[in-house]
Coordinates of C-alpha atoms and ligand atoms in Angstrom, one line a residue:
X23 CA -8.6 -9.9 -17.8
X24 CA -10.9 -7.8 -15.4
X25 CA -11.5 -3.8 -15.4
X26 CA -12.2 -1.4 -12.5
X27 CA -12.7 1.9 -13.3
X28 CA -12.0 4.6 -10.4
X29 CA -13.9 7.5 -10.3
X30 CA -12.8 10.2 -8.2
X31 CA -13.1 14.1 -8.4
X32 CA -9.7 14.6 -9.6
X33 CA -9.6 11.5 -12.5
X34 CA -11.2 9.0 -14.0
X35 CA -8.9 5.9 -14.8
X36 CA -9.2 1.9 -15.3
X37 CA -7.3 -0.8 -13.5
X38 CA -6.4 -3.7 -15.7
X39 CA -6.1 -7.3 -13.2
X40 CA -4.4 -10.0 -15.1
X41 CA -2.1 -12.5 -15.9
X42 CA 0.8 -12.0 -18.3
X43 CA -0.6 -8.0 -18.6
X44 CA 2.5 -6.9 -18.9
X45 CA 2.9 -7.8 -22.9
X46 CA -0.4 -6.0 -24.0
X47 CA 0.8 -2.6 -21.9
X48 CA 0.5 -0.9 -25.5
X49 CA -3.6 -1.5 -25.7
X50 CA -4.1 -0.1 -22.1
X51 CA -1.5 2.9 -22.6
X52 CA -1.8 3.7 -26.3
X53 CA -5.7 5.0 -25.8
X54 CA -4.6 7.2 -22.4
X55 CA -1.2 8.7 -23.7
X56 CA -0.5 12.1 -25.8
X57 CA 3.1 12.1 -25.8
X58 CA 5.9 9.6 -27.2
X59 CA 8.1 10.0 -24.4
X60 CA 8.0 8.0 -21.1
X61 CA 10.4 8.1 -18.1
X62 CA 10.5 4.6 -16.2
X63 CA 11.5 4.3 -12.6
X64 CA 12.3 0.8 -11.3
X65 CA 14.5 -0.2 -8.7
X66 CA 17.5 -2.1 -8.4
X67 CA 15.5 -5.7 -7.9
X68 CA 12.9 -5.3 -10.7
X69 CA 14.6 -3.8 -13.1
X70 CA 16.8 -7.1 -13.9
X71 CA 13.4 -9.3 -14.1
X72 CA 11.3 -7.0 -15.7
X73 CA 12.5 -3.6 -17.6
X74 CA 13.6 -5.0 -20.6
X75 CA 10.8 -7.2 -21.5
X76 CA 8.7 -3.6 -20.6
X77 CA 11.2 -1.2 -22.8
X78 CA 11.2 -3.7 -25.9
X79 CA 7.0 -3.8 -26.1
X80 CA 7.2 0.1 -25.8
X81 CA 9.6 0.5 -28.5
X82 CA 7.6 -1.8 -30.4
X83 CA 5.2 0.8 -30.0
X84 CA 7.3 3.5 -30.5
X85 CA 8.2 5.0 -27.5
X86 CA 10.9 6.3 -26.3
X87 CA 11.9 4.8 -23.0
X88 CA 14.0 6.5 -20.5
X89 CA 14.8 5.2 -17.4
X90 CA 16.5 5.5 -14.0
X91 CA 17.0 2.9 -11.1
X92 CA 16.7 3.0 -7.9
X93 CA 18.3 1.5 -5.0
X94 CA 15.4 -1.0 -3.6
X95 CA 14.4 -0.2 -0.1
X96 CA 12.4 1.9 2.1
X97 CA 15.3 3.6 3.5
X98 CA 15.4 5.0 0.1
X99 CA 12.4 6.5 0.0
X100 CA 13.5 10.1 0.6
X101 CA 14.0 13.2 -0.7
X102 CA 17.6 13.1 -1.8
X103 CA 15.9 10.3 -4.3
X104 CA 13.6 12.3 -5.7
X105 CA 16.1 15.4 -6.1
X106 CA 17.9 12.8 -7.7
X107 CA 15.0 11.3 -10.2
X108 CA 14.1 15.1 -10.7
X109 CA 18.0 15.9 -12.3
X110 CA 17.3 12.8 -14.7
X111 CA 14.1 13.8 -15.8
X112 CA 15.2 17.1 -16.6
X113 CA 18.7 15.7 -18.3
X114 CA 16.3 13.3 -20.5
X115 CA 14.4 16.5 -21.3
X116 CA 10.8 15.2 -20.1
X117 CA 8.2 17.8 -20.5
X118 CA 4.6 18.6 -19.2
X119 CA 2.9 15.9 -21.5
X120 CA 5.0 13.2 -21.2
X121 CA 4.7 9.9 -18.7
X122 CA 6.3 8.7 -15.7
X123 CA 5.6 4.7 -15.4
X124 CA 6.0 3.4 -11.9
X125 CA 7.8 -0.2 -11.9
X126 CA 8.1 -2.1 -8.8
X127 CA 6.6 -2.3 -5.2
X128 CA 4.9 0.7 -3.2
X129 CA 8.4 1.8 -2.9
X130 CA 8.9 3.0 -6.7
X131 CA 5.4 3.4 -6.9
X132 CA 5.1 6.1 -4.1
X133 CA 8.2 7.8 -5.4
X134 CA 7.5 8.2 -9.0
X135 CA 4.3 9.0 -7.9
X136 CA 5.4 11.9 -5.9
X137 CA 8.1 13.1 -8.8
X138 CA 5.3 12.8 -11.6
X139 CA 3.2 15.3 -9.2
X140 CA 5.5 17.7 -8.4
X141 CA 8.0 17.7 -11.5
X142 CA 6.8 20.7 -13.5
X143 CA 3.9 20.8 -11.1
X144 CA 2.6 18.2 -12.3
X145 CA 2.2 15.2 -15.1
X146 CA 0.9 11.8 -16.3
X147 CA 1.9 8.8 -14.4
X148 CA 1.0 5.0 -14.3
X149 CA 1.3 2.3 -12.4
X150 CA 3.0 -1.1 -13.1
X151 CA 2.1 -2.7 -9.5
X152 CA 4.5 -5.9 -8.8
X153 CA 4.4 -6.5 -5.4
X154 CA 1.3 -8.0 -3.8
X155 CA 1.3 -5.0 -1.8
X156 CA 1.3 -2.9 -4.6
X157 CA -0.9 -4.2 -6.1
X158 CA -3.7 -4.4 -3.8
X159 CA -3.5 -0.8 -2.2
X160 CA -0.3 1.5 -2.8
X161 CA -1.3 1.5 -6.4
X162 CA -4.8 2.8 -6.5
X163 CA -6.1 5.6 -4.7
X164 CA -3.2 8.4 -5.6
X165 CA -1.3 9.0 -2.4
X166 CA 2.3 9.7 -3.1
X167 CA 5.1 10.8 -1.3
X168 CA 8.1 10.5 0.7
X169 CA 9.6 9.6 4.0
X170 CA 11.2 12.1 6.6
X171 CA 13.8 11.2 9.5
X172 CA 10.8 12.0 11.6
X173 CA 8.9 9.8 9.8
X174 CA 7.1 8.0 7.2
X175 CA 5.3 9.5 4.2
X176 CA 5.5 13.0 5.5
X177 CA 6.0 14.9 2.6
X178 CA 3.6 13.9 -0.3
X179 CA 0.8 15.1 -2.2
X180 CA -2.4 13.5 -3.3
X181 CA -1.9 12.8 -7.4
X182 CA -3.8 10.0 -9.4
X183 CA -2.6 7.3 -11.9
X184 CA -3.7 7.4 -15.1
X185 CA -3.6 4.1 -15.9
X186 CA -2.7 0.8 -12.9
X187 CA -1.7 -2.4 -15.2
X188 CA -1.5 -5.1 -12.6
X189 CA -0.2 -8.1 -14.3
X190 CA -0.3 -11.0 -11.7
X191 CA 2.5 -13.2 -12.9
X192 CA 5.0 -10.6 -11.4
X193 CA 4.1 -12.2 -8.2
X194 CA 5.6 -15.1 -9.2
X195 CA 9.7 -13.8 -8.6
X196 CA 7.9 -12.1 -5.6
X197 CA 9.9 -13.1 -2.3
X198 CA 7.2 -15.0 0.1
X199 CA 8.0 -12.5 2.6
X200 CA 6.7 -9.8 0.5
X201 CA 3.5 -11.9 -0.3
X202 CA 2.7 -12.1 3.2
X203 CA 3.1 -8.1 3.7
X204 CA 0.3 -8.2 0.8
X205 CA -2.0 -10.7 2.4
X206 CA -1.8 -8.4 5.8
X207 CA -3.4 -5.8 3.6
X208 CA -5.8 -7.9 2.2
X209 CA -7.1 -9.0 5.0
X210 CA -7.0 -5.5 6.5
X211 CA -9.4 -4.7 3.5
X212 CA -11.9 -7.7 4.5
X213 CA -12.3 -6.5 8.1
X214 CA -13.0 -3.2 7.4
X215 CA -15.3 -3.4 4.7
X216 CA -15.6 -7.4 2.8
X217 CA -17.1 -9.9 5.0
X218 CA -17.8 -11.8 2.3
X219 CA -13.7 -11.5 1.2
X220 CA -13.2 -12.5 5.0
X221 CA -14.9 -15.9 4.2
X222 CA -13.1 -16.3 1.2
X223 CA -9.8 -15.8 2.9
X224 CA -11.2 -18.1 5.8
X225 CA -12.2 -20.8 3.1
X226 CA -9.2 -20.7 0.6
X227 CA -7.3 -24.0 0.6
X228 CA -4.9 -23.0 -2.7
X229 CA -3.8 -19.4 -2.6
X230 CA -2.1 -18.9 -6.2
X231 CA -5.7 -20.3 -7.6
X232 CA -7.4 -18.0 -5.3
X233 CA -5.3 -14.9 -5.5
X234 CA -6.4 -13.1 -8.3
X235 CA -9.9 -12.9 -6.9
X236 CA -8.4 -11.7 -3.4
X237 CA -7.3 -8.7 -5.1
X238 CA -10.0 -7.9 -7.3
X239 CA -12.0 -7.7 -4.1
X240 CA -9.5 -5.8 -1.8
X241 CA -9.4 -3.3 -5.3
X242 CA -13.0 -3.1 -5.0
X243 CA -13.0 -2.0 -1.7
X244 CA -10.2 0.4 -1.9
X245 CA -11.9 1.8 -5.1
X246 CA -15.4 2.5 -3.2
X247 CA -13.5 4.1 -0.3
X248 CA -11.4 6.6 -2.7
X249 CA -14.2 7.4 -4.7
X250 CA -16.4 8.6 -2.2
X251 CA -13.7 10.0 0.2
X252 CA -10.5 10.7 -2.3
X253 CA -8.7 13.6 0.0
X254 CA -8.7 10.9 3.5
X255 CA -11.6 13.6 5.2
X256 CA -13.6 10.8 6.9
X257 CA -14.3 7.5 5.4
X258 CA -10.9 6.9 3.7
X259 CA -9.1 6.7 6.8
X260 CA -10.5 3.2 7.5
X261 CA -8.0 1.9 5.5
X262 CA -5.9 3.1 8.2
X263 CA -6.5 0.7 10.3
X264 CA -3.7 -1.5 11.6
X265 CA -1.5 1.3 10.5
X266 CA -1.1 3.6 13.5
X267 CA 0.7 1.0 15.4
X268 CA 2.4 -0.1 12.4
X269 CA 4.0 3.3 11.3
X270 CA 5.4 3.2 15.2
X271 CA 6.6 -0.1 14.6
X272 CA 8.4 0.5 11.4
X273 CA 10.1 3.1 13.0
X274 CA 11.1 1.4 15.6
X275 CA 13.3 -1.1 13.9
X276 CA 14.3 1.5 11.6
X277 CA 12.3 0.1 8.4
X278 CA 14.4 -2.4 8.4
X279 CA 13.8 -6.5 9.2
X280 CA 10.3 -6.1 8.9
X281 CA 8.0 -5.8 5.5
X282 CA 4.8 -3.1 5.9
X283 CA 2.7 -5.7 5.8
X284 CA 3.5 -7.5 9.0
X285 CA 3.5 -4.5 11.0
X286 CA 0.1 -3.6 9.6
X287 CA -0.7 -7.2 10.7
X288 CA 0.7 -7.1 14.1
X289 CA -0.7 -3.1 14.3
X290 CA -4.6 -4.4 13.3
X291 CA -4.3 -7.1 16.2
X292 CA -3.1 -5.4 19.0
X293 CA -5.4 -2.4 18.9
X294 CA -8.2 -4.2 17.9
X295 CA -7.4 -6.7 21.2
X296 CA -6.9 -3.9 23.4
X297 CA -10.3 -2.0 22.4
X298 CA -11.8 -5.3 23.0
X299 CA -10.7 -6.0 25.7
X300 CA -11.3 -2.7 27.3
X301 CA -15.0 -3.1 25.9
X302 CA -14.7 -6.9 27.5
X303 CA -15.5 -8.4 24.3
X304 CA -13.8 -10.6 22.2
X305 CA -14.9 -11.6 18.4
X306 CA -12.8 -9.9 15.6
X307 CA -9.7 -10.3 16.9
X308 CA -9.9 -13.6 17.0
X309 CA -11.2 -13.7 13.7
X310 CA -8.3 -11.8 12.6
X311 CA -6.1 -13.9 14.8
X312 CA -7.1 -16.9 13.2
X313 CA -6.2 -15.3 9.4
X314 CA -2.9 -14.4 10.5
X315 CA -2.0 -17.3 12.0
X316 CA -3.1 -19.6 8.8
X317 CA -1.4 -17.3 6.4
X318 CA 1.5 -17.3 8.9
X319 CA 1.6 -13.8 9.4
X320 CA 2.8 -12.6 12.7
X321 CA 0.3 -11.0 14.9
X322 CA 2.1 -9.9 18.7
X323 CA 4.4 -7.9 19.5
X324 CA 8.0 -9.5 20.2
X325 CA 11.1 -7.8 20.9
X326 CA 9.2 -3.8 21.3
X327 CA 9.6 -2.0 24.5
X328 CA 5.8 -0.9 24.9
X329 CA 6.6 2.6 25.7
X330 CA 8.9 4.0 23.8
X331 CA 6.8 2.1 21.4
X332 CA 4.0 4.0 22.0
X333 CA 5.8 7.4 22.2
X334 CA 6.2 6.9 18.1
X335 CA 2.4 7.2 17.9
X336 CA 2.9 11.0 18.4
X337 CA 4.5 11.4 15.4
X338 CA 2.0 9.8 13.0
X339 CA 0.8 12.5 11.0
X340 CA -2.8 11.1 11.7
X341 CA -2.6 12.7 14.9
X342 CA -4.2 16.3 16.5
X343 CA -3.8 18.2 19.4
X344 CA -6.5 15.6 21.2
X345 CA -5.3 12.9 20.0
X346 CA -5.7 10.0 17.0
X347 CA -8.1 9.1 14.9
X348 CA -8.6 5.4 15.1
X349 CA -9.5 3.1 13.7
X350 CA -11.3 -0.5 15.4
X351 CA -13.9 -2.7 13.7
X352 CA -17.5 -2.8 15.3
X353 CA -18.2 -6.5 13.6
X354 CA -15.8 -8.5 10.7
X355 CA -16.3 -6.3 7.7
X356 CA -17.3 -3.3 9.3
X357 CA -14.5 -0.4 10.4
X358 CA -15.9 2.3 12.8
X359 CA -13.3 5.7 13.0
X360 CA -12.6 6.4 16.6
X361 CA -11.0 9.9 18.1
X362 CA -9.4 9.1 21.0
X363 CA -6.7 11.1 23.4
X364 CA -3.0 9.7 23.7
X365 CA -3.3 8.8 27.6
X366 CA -6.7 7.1 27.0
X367 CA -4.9 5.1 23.8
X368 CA -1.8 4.3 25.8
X369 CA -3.8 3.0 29.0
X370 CA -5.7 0.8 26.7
X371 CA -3.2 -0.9 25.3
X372 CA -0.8 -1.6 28.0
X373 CA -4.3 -2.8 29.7
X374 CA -4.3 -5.7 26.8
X375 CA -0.1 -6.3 27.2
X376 CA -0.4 -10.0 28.3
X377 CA -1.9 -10.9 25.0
X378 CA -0.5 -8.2 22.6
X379 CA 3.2 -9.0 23.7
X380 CA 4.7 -11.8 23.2
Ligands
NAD13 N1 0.4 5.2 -1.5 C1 -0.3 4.4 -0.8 O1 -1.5 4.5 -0.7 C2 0.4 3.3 0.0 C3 -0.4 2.3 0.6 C4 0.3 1.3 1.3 C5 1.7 1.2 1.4 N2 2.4 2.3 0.8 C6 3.8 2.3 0.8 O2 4.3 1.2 0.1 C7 5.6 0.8 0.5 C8 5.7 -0.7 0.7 O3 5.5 -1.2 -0.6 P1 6.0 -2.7 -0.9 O4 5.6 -3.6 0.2 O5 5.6 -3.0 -2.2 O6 7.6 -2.6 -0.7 P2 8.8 -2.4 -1.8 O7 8.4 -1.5 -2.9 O8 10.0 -2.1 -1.0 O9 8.9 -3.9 -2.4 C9 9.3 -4.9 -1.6 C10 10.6 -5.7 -2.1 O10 10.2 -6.5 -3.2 C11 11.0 -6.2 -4.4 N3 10.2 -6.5 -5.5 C12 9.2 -5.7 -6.1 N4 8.6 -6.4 -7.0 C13 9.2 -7.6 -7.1 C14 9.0 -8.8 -7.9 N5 7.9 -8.9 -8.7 N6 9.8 -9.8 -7.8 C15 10.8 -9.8 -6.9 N7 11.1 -8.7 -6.1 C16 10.2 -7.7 -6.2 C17 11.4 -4.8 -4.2 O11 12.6 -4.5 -4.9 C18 11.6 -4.7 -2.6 O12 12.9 -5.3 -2.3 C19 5.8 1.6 1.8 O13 6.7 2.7 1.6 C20 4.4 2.1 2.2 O14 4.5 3.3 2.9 C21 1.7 3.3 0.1

């Protein structure tokens, strides 16, 4: 088992990184919690492989476990869900000092998050990360929140865990699909800031072996980047990076048929091609070509109409009256944060379409 305590100006809290975590949840939770009462939220795919196993070690402890379910999916990731989850709490009588435990994917995760933050203004929540995804990023770091029909995650608020149990072995029900949408992270995480992670991800010949050690690393660089930048003023938008294209591309195909992950994949290629290429250079996005293409990830741009595309980049709520922050990477583990105008963005990437589009 391996610890990682985050330090930030709102909380101090440990990460747990494990296999089989799940079982011992009463040693990490018992020392953190004041309150008998905890409210679960799962969704509709986790809950059958995973709730029970989590409600009978609580009661062991004993808790009192209520629980609601949600309908697994992005599209559900809304505020008629959390009006929803906020009627339950309130039925099951859940009060200022009790918990909210997070089960599932960044889904649940950002959800629960965002009821345990606003639901009586505000009380405990943990995370029970089991999606790769989840459990390299979404989970740490304290950003919750919603999805509008103008958007993703614009409604939210900035709230941290008090406790992330990441029990590896969830991974092993986890769709390949959805491992890959983690990996895309994880390798986003060793451009920006882990060159030596980059190696390891280059070198890696058995990735179950290797896995638990990609996301203590990618957690370690998350951590750093919260800690000294928790509120996303400067540094913390680095781990933007990939993600302005890759909000436009969700969106595009209507969250749907593609995971997060790949569009952060395909997002991190395609600008970092197209600054290259307007700087005449080309070095990290081949290295990052190379990664995605052993991890069979996709990397171009198939089926998109470029503009309308690139109209979507307006709405990311990244953006200003002069334009975006960006985010490129000036050598392999080393982001650089960019401010650039929309006509200047747009030019560049249609400049690099023979090789960003498929
Ligand atoms: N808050 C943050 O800092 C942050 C960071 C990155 C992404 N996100 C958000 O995270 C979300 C994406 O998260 P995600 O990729 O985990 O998606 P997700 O939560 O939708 O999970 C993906 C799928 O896997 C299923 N699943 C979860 N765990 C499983 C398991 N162990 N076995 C089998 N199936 C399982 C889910 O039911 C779902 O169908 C997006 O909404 C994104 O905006 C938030």
């Amino acid at each position: 088992m391996n610890q990682i305590t985050v330090r930030t100006s709102s909380k101090t809290y440990d990460i747990f990184v494990g296999r089989g975590l799940r079982n011992d949840l009463l040693t990490y939770l018992n020392p953190i919690v004041k309150s008998k009462n905890v409210f679960v939220i799962t969704d509709s795919n986790v809950f059958p492989l995973y709730f029970e196993e989590i409600r009978s070690v609580l009661q062991e402890g004993g808790y009192q476990v209520f629980h609601t379910v949600l309908p697994a999916g992005e599209e559900h990731k809304n505020m008629q869900t959390v009006l929803s989850i906020y009627e339950k709490m309130a039925t099951a009588k859940i009060r200022r000092s009790d918990l909210v435990i997070a089960l599932g994917g960044g889904v649940v995760g950002d959800i629960a998050g965002f009821c345990a933050a606003s639901y009586m203004r505000g009380i405990p929540f943990i995370q029970i990360p089991t999606t790769l995804l989840a459990q390299v990023d979404s989970s740490i770091g304290g950003k919750t929140g919603v999805d509008l029909s103008a958007g993703k995650n614009l409604v939210g608020a900035f709230w941290q865990p008090s406790l992330v149990v990441i029990d590896i072995d969830t991974l092993k029900t986890l769709p390949q699909i959805q491992i890959k949408s983690g990996l895309a992270e994880i390798i986003k995480s060793a451009f920006i800031a882990d060159k030596a992670l980059f190696q390891k991800l280059k070198d890696s010949d058995h990735f179950e072996r290797d896995v638990e050690r990609f996301i203590l690393s990618a957690l370690q660089v998350k951590r750093h980047i919260v800690e000294i930048d928790e509120f996303e003023k400067n540094e913390r938008m680095l781990l933007n990076f990939g993600h302005t294209l890759a909000h436009s591309i969700e969106k595009y195909h209507n969250f749907t048929g593609i995971t997060h992950g790949e569009a952060v994949a395909i997002g991190m290629y395609c600008m970092q091609r197209a600054y290259e290429k307007k700087r005449k250079l080309q070095q990290v996005s081949d290295d990052i070509r190379e990664l995605l293409i052993k991890y069979e990830i996709p990397y171009q741009l198939k089926h998109e109409n470029l503009d309308e595309l690139l109209e979507y980049t307006k709405n990311d709520k990244k953006s200003t009256d002069s334009g975006i922050h960006l985010v490129v990477i000036e050598e392999t583990g080393k982001g650089v944060i960019l401010t650039m105008d929309y006509p200047s963005i747009f030019e560049m990437i249609k400049g690099a379409a023979d090789e960003i589009c498929v």
